[in-house]
mmCIF file of N, CA and C in Angstrom:
data_model
loop_
_atom_site.group_PDB
_atom_site.id
_atom_site.type_symbol
_atom_site.label_atom_id
_atom_site.label_comp_id
_atom_site.label_asym_id
_atom_site.label_seq_id
_atom_site.Cartn_x
_atom_site.Cartn_y
_atom_site.Cartn_z
ATOM 1 N N GLU A 435 -91.046 -89.610 0.148
ATOM 2 C CA GLU A 435 -90.326 -90.389 0.494
ATOM 3 C C GLU A 435 -90.146 -90.710 1.839
ATOM 4 N N GLY A 436 -92.209 -91.264 1.553
ATOM 5 C CA GLY A 436 -91.940 -92.732 2.659
ATOM 6 C C GLY A 436 -92.916 -92.097 4.649
ATOM 7 N N ASP A 437 -92.179 -92.613 5.332
ATOM 8 C CA ASP A 437 -92.265 -91.775 6.550
ATOM 9 C C ASP A 437 -91.318 -90.785 6.869
ATOM 10 N N ARG A 438 -91.063 -89.949 5.542
ATOM 11 C CA ARG A 438 -88.756 -89.161 6.314
ATOM 12 C C ARG A 438 -89.698 -87.896 6.355
ATOM 13 N N ILE A 439 -90.184 -86.633 6.609
ATOM 14 C CA ILE A 439 -90.513 -85.270 6.378
ATOM 15 C C ILE A 439 -89.076 -84.695 6.236
ATOM 16 N N ILE A 440 -89.277 -83.588 5.626
ATOM 17 C CA ILE A 440 -87.392 -83.207 4.609
ATOM 18 C C ILE A 440 -88.317 -81.276 4.382
ATOM 19 N N LYS A 441 -87.172 -80.982 5.525
ATOM 20 C CA LYS A 441 -88.265 -80.043 5.687
ATOM 21 C C LYS A 441 -86.045 -78.804 5.540
ATOM 22 N N GLY A 442 -85.265 -79.050 5.854
ATOM 23 C CA GLY A 442 -83.971 -78.259 5.032
ATOM 24 C C GLY A 442 -82.974 -79.503 5.297
ATOM 25 N N ILE A 443 -81.808 -79.330 5.146
ATOM 26 C CA ILE A 443 -80.683 -79.622 5.163
ATOM 27 C C ILE A 443 -79.576 -79.808 7.183
ATOM 28 N N TRP A 444 -78.739 -80.574 7.201
ATOM 29 C CA TRP A 444 -78.973 -80.513 8.396
ATOM 30 C C TRP A 444 -77.655 -81.755 8.626
ATOM 31 N N PHE A 445 -76.451 -81.184 9.064
ATOM 32 C CA PHE A 445 -75.154 -82.134 9.402
ATOM 33 C C PHE A 445 -75.126 -82.621 10.266
ATOM 34 N N PRO A 446 -74.794 -83.822 10.443
ATOM 35 C CA PRO A 446 -74.203 -83.925 11.688
ATOM 36 C C PRO A 446 -73.650 -84.097 12.231
ATOM 37 N N ILE A 447 -72.272 -82.666 13.151
ATOM 38 C CA ILE A 447 -71.692 -82.729 13.398
ATOM 39 C C ILE A 447 -69.939 -83.401 12.748
ATOM 40 N N GLU A 448 -70.237 -84.514 13.224
ATOM 41 C CA GLU A 448 -69.171 -85.733 13.766
ATOM 42 C C GLU A 448 -68.889 -85.625 11.625
ATOM 43 N N ILE A 449 -69.788 -85.811 10.232
ATOM 44 C CA ILE A 449 -69.761 -85.348 8.980
ATOM 45 C C ILE A 449 -68.699 -84.117 9.483
ATOM 46 N N TRP A 450 -69.752 -83.495 8.925
ATOM 47 C CA TRP A 450 -69.701 -81.938 9.276
ATOM 48 C C TRP A 450 -68.067 -81.584 9.241
ATOM 49 N N GLU A 451 -67.247 -82.029 9.934
ATOM 50 C CA GLU A 451 -66.345 -81.987 10.469
ATOM 51 C C GLU A 451 -65.679 -83.488 10.093
ATOM 52 N N ALA A 452 -65.430 -84.321 9.152
ATOM 53 C CA ALA A 452 -64.790 -85.519 9.201
ATOM 54 C C ALA A 452 -63.529 -84.536 7.602
ATOM 55 N N GLU A 453 -62.458 -84.615 8.331
ATOM 56 C CA GLU A 453 -61.323 -83.890 6.749
ATOM 57 C C GLU A 453 -61.263 -85.134 6.361
ATOM 58 N N ASP A 454 -61.640 -86.362 6.264
ATOM 59 C CA ASP A 454 -61.317 -87.429 5.192
ATOM 60 C C ASP A 454 -62.431 -87.652 3.637
ATOM 61 N N LEU A 455 -63.528 -87.318 4.294
ATOM 62 C CA LEU A 455 -65.107 -86.976 3.631
ATOM 63 C C LEU A 455 -64.916 -86.116 2.371
ATOM 64 N N ASP A 456 -65.346 -86.232 0.707
ATOM 65 C CA ASP A 456 -65.853 -85.486 0.230
ATOM 66 C C ASP A 456 -67.312 -84.811 0.596
ATOM 67 N N TRP A 457 -67.469 -83.459 -0.268
ATOM 68 C CA TRP A 457 -68.707 -83.505 0.161
ATOM 69 C C TRP A 457 -69.747 -84.080 -0.969
ATOM 70 N N ASN A 458 -69.348 -84.519 -1.550
ATOM 71 C CA ASN A 458 -70.990 -85.597 -2.132
ATOM 72 C C ASN A 458 -70.263 -86.987 -1.545
ATOM 73 N N GLU A 459 -69.517 -87.415 -0.390
ATOM 74 C CA GLU A 459 -69.788 -88.487 0.998
ATOM 75 C C GLU A 459 -70.184 -88.115 1.508
ATOM 76 N N LYS A 460 -70.184 -87.001 1.983
ATOM 77 C CA LYS A 460 -70.497 -86.137 3.685
ATOM 78 C C LYS A 460 -72.366 -86.175 3.072
ATOM 79 N N ILE A 461 -72.561 -86.115 1.854
ATOM 80 C CA ILE A 461 -73.881 -86.089 1.813
ATOM 81 C C ILE A 461 -75.200 -87.047 1.367
ATOM 82 N N LEU A 462 -73.771 -88.288 1.457
ATOM 83 C CA LEU A 462 -74.977 -89.636 0.813
ATOM 84 C C LEU A 462 -74.693 -90.154 2.356
ATOM 85 N N LEU A 463 -72.926 -89.619 3.667
ATOM 86 C CA LEU A 463 -73.863 -90.041 4.623
ATOM 87 C C LEU A 463 -74.674 -89.141 5.588
ATOM 88 N N MET A 464 -75.175 -87.651 5.229
ATOM 89 C CA MET A 464 -76.806 -86.963 5.506
ATOM 90 C C MET A 464 -77.210 -88.309 5.042
ATOM 91 N N GLU A 465 -77.565 -88.447 3.592
ATOM 92 C CA GLU A 465 -78.577 -89.014 3.757
ATOM 93 C C GLU A 465 -78.784 -90.010 4.362
ATOM 94 N N ILE A 466 -77.616 -91.161 4.158
ATOM 95 C CA ILE A 466 -77.987 -92.422 5.529
ATOM 96 C C ILE A 466 -78.225 -92.264 6.668
ATOM 97 N N ASP A 467 -78.356 -91.092 7.503
ATOM 98 C CA ASP A 467 -78.336 -90.932 8.566
ATOM 99 C C ASP A 467 -79.202 -90.188 8.431
ATOM 100 N N SER A 468 -80.580 -89.942 7.848
ATOM 101 C CA SER A 468 -81.811 -89.581 7.462
ATOM 102 C C SER A 468 -82.766 -90.560 7.383
ATOM 103 N N PHE A 469 -82.342 -91.729 7.733
ATOM 104 C CA PHE A 469 -82.762 -92.970 7.924
ATOM 105 C C PHE A 469 -83.129 -93.652 8.730
ATOM 106 N N THR A 470 -81.358 -93.806 9.069
ATOM 107 C CA THR A 470 -80.776 -94.767 9.752
ATOM 108 C C THR A 470 -81.236 -93.350 11.295
ATOM 109 N N SER A 471 -81.488 -92.449 11.130
ATOM 110 C CA SER A 471 -80.864 -92.136 13.129
ATOM 111 C C SER A 471 -81.857 -92.462 13.548
ATOM 112 N N LYS A 472 -83.045 -92.658 12.806
ATOM 113 C CA LYS A 472 -84.325 -93.046 13.183
ATOM 114 C C LYS A 472 -84.814 -94.555 13.434
ATOM 115 N N GLY A 473 -84.163 -95.373 12.845
ATOM 116 C CA GLY A 473 -83.847 -96.278 12.621
ATOM 117 C C GLY A 473 -84.803 -97.143 11.759
ATOM 118 N N LEU A 474 -84.774 -96.058 11.029
ATOM 119 C CA LEU A 474 -86.017 -97.269 9.509
ATOM 120 C C LEU A 474 -84.515 -97.724 8.809
ATOM 121 N N ASP A 475 -85.005 -98.706 7.619
ATOM 122 C CA ASP A 475 -83.697 -99.082 6.648
ATOM 123 C C ASP A 475 -83.628 -98.610 6.362
ATOM 124 N N CYS A 476 -82.170 -98.220 5.358
ATOM 125 C CA CYS A 476 -81.730 -97.291 4.375
ATOM 126 C C CYS A 476 -81.992 -98.002 2.929
ATOM 127 N N PHE A 477 -82.438 -98.606 2.011
ATOM 128 C CA PHE A 477 -82.251 -99.474 1.125
ATOM 129 C C PHE A 477 -81.981 -98.235 -0.289
ATOM 130 N N MET A 478 -80.588 -98.259 -0.540
ATOM 131 C CA MET A 478 -79.769 -97.378 -1.815
ATOM 132 C C MET A 478 -79.138 -98.679 -2.755
ATOM 133 N N SER A 479 -79.407 -98.239 -4.765
ATOM 134 C CA SER A 479 -79.127 -98.857 -5.528
ATOM 135 C C SER A 479 -77.849 -97.720 -5.651
ATOM 136 N N ASN A 480 -76.874 -98.308 -6.544
ATOM 137 C CA ASN A 480 -75.968 -97.470 -7.502
ATOM 138 C C ASN A 480 -76.794 -96.707 -8.176
ATOM 139 N N GLU A 481 -77.229 -96.549 -8.499
ATOM 140 C CA GLU A 481 -78.887 -95.521 -9.553
ATOM 141 C C GLU A 481 -79.125 -94.899 -8.785
ATOM 142 N N TYR A 482 -80.420 -95.108 -8.049
ATOM 143 C CA TYR A 482 -80.391 -93.999 -6.777
ATOM 144 C C TYR A 482 -79.505 -92.861 -6.577
ATOM 145 N N ILE A 483 -78.172 -93.718 -5.253
ATOM 146 C CA ILE A 483 -78.017 -92.584 -5.312
ATOM 147 C C ILE A 483 -76.768 -91.688 -6.356
ATOM 148 N N ALA A 484 -76.479 -92.062 -8.439
ATOM 149 C CA ALA A 484 -75.545 -91.841 -8.573
ATOM 150 C C ALA A 484 -76.762 -90.485 -9.573
ATOM 151 N N GLN A 485 -78.107 -90.913 -9.440
ATOM 152 C CA GLN A 485 -79.637 -90.026 -9.881
ATOM 153 C C GLN A 485 -79.030 -88.767 -8.369
ATOM 154 N N PHE A 486 -79.384 -89.281 -7.659
ATOM 155 C CA PHE A 486 -79.218 -88.030 -5.967
ATOM 156 C C PHE A 486 -78.052 -87.392 -6.300
ATOM 157 N N LEU A 487 -77.276 -88.375 -7.013
ATOM 158 C CA LEU A 487 -75.895 -86.675 -6.015
ATOM 159 C C LEU A 487 -75.157 -86.009 -7.878
ATOM 160 N N LYS A 488 -76.052 -86.748 -9.343
ATOM 161 C CA LYS A 488 -75.769 -86.672 -10.368
ATOM 162 C C LYS A 488 -74.304 -87.031 -11.316
ATOM 163 N N ILE A 489 -74.456 -88.365 -10.631
ATOM 164 C CA ILE A 489 -73.235 -88.634 -11.012
ATOM 165 C C ILE A 489 -72.976 -90.293 -11.640
ATOM 166 N N SER A 490 -72.028 -91.125 -12.407
ATOM 167 C CA SER A 490 -72.141 -92.827 -12.427
ATOM 168 C C SER A 490 -72.603 -94.063 -11.123
ATOM 169 N N GLU A 491 -73.262 -94.163 -12.465
ATOM 170 C CA GLU A 491 -73.668 -95.480 -11.571
ATOM 171 C C GLU A 491 -71.790 -96.072 -10.777
ATOM 172 N N TRP A 492 -70.895 -96.336 -11.915
ATOM 173 C CA TRP A 492 -69.354 -96.602 -11.558
ATOM 174 C C TRP A 492 -69.319 -95.719 -9.730
ATOM 175 N N LYS A 493 -68.955 -94.408 -10.318
ATOM 176 C CA LYS A 493 -68.596 -94.099 -8.707
ATOM 177 C C LYS A 493 -69.066 -93.572 -7.791
ATOM 178 N N ALA A 494 -70.796 -93.863 -8.537
ATOM 179 C CA ALA A 494 -71.276 -94.520 -6.749
ATOM 180 C C ALA A 494 -71.209 -95.609 -6.165
ATOM 181 N N GLY A 495 -71.119 -96.917 -6.918
ATOM 182 C CA GLY A 495 -70.612 -98.106 -6.606
ATOM 183 C C GLY A 495 -69.281 -97.770 -5.295
ATOM 184 N N GLN A 496 -68.095 -96.898 -6.181
ATOM 185 C CA GLN A 496 -66.170 -97.067 -5.481
ATOM 186 C C GLN A 496 -67.059 -95.568 -4.286
ATOM 187 N N MET A 497 -68.296 -94.589 -4.463
ATOM 188 C CA MET A 497 -68.539 -94.222 -2.855
ATOM 189 C C MET A 497 -68.264 -95.116 -1.481
ATOM 190 N N VAL A 498 -69.687 -95.716 -2.213
ATOM 191 C CA VAL A 498 -70.129 -96.502 -1.078
ATOM 192 C C VAL A 498 -68.863 -97.425 -0.362
ATOM 193 N N ASN A 499 -68.035 -98.606 -1.751
ATOM 194 C CA ASN A 499 -67.008 -98.976 -0.834
ATOM 195 C C ASN A 499 -65.902 -98.481 -0.279
ATOM 196 N N ASP A 500 -65.779 -97.206 -0.648
ATOM 197 C CA ASP A 500 -64.573 -95.561 -0.440
ATOM 198 C C ASP A 500 -65.064 -96.138 1.098
ATOM 199 N N LEU A 501 -66.615 -95.651 1.333
ATOM 200 C CA LEU A 501 -67.165 -94.810 3.213
ATOM 201 C C LEU A 501 -67.206 -96.329 4.143
ATOM 202 N N ILE A 502 -67.486 -97.773 3.370
ATOM 203 C CA ILE A 502 -66.834 -98.626 4.035
ATOM 204 C C ILE A 502 -65.236 -99.415 4.569
ATOM 205 N N LYS A 503 -65.011 -98.814 3.413
ATOM 206 C CA LYS A 503 -63.380 -98.659 3.335
ATOM 207 C C LYS A 503 -63.029 -98.124 4.800
ATOM 208 N N LYS A 504 -63.526 -97.211 4.610
ATOM 209 C CA LYS A 504 -63.179 -95.790 5.619
ATOM 210 C C LYS A 504 -63.842 -95.813 7.148
ATOM 211 N N GLY A 505 -65.199 -96.719 7.350
ATOM 212 C CA GLY A 505 -65.734 -97.359 8.536
ATOM 213 C C GLY A 505 -66.826 -96.997 8.488
ATOM 214 N N TYR A 506 -66.890 -95.849 7.680
ATOM 215 C CA TYR A 506 -68.763 -95.014 7.631
ATOM 216 C C TYR A 506 -69.548 -95.870 8.080
ATOM 217 N N VAL A 507 -69.597 -96.839 7.025
ATOM 218 C CA VAL A 507 -71.613 -97.382 7.079
ATOM 219 C C VAL A 507 -71.150 -98.774 6.937
ATOM 220 N N THR A 508 -71.960 -99.329 6.808
ATOM 221 C CA THR A 508 -71.740 -101.451 6.362
ATOM 222 C C THR A 508 -73.102 -101.589 5.322
ATOM 223 N N LYS A 509 -72.382 -102.525 4.385
ATOM 224 C CA LYS A 509 -73.285 -102.664 3.723
ATOM 225 C C LYS A 509 -73.958 -104.518 3.327
ATOM 226 N N THR A 510 -74.885 -104.454 3.189
ATOM 227 C CA THR A 510 -75.528 -106.171 3.632
ATOM 228 C C THR A 510 -76.637 -105.577 1.755
ATOM 229 N N LYS A 511 -76.185 -106.591 1.323
ATOM 230 C CA LYS A 511 -76.832 -107.010 -0.104
ATOM 231 C C LYS A 511 -78.320 -107.126 -0.612
ATOM 232 N N PHE A 512 -79.941 -106.334 -0.728
ATOM 233 C CA PHE A 512 -80.193 -106.919 -0.610
ATOM 234 C C PHE A 512 -80.942 -107.136 -2.333
ATOM 235 N N GLU A 513 -82.009 -108.591 -1.642
ATOM 236 C CA GLU A 513 -82.022 -108.964 -3.791
ATOM 237 C C GLU A 513 -83.009 -108.428 -4.744
ATOM 238 N N GLU A 514 -83.259 -107.433 -4.761
ATOM 239 C CA GLU A 514 -84.013 -106.397 -5.486
ATOM 240 C C GLU A 514 -83.332 -105.822 -6.121
ATOM 241 N N GLY A 515 -81.294 -105.499 -5.754
ATOM 242 C CA GLY A 515 -80.563 -104.751 -7.025
ATOM 243 C C GLY A 515 -79.942 -103.722 -5.331
ATOM 244 N N ALA A 516 -80.306 -103.102 -4.389
ATOM 245 C CA ALA A 516 -80.570 -102.409 -3.895
ATOM 246 C C ALA A 516 -79.552 -102.686 -2.669
ATOM 247 N N ASP A 517 -78.645 -102.236 -1.750
ATOM 248 C CA ASP A 517 -78.121 -102.084 -0.466
ATOM 249 C C ASP A 517 -79.197 -101.499 0.027
ATOM 250 N N ILE A 518 -78.541 -102.656 1.540
ATOM 251 C CA ILE A 518 -79.235 -101.608 2.902
ATOM 252 C C ILE A 518 -78.139 -101.459 3.126
ATOM 253 N N LEU A 519 -77.998 -100.163 3.941
ATOM 254 C CA LEU A 519 -76.782 -98.845 4.086
ATOM 255 C C LEU A 519 -76.992 -98.715 5.727
ATOM 256 N N SER A 520 -76.245 -99.005 6.554
ATOM 257 C CA SER A 520 -76.470 -98.425 7.817
ATOM 258 C C SER A 520 -75.314 -97.979 8.295
ATOM 259 N N GLN A 521 -75.097 -96.444 9.061
ATOM 260 C CA GLN A 521 -73.759 -95.679 9.644
ATOM 261 C C GLN A 521 -73.859 -96.358 10.411
ATOM 262 N N MET A 522 -71.810 -95.947 10.908
ATOM 263 C CA MET A 522 -71.684 -96.978 12.017
ATOM 264 C C MET A 522 -71.459 -96.479 13.104
ATOM 265 N N SER A 523 -71.216 -96.326 13.967
ATOM 266 C CA SER A 523 -71.612 -95.723 15.432
ATOM 267 C C SER A 523 -70.871 -95.123 15.796
#
């Protein structure tokens, strides 16, 4: 996984306590945070998110859009089919 060393799962408290998020949204935000909290860009396609969470690509796209609407992430389109996702502070 590139520059990341994964030794377990840790939820930032603001994600853990967010009552407007379901568990898949929390897990996706945790994954985005694992990149962005270290200053790395987070490149994710709907296909990657779908495989990671075991959901359809359509549902993955809807989830990203919902997180954007809720103010948790921003998205910048990337040329090769992946999005650059950033967590809002």
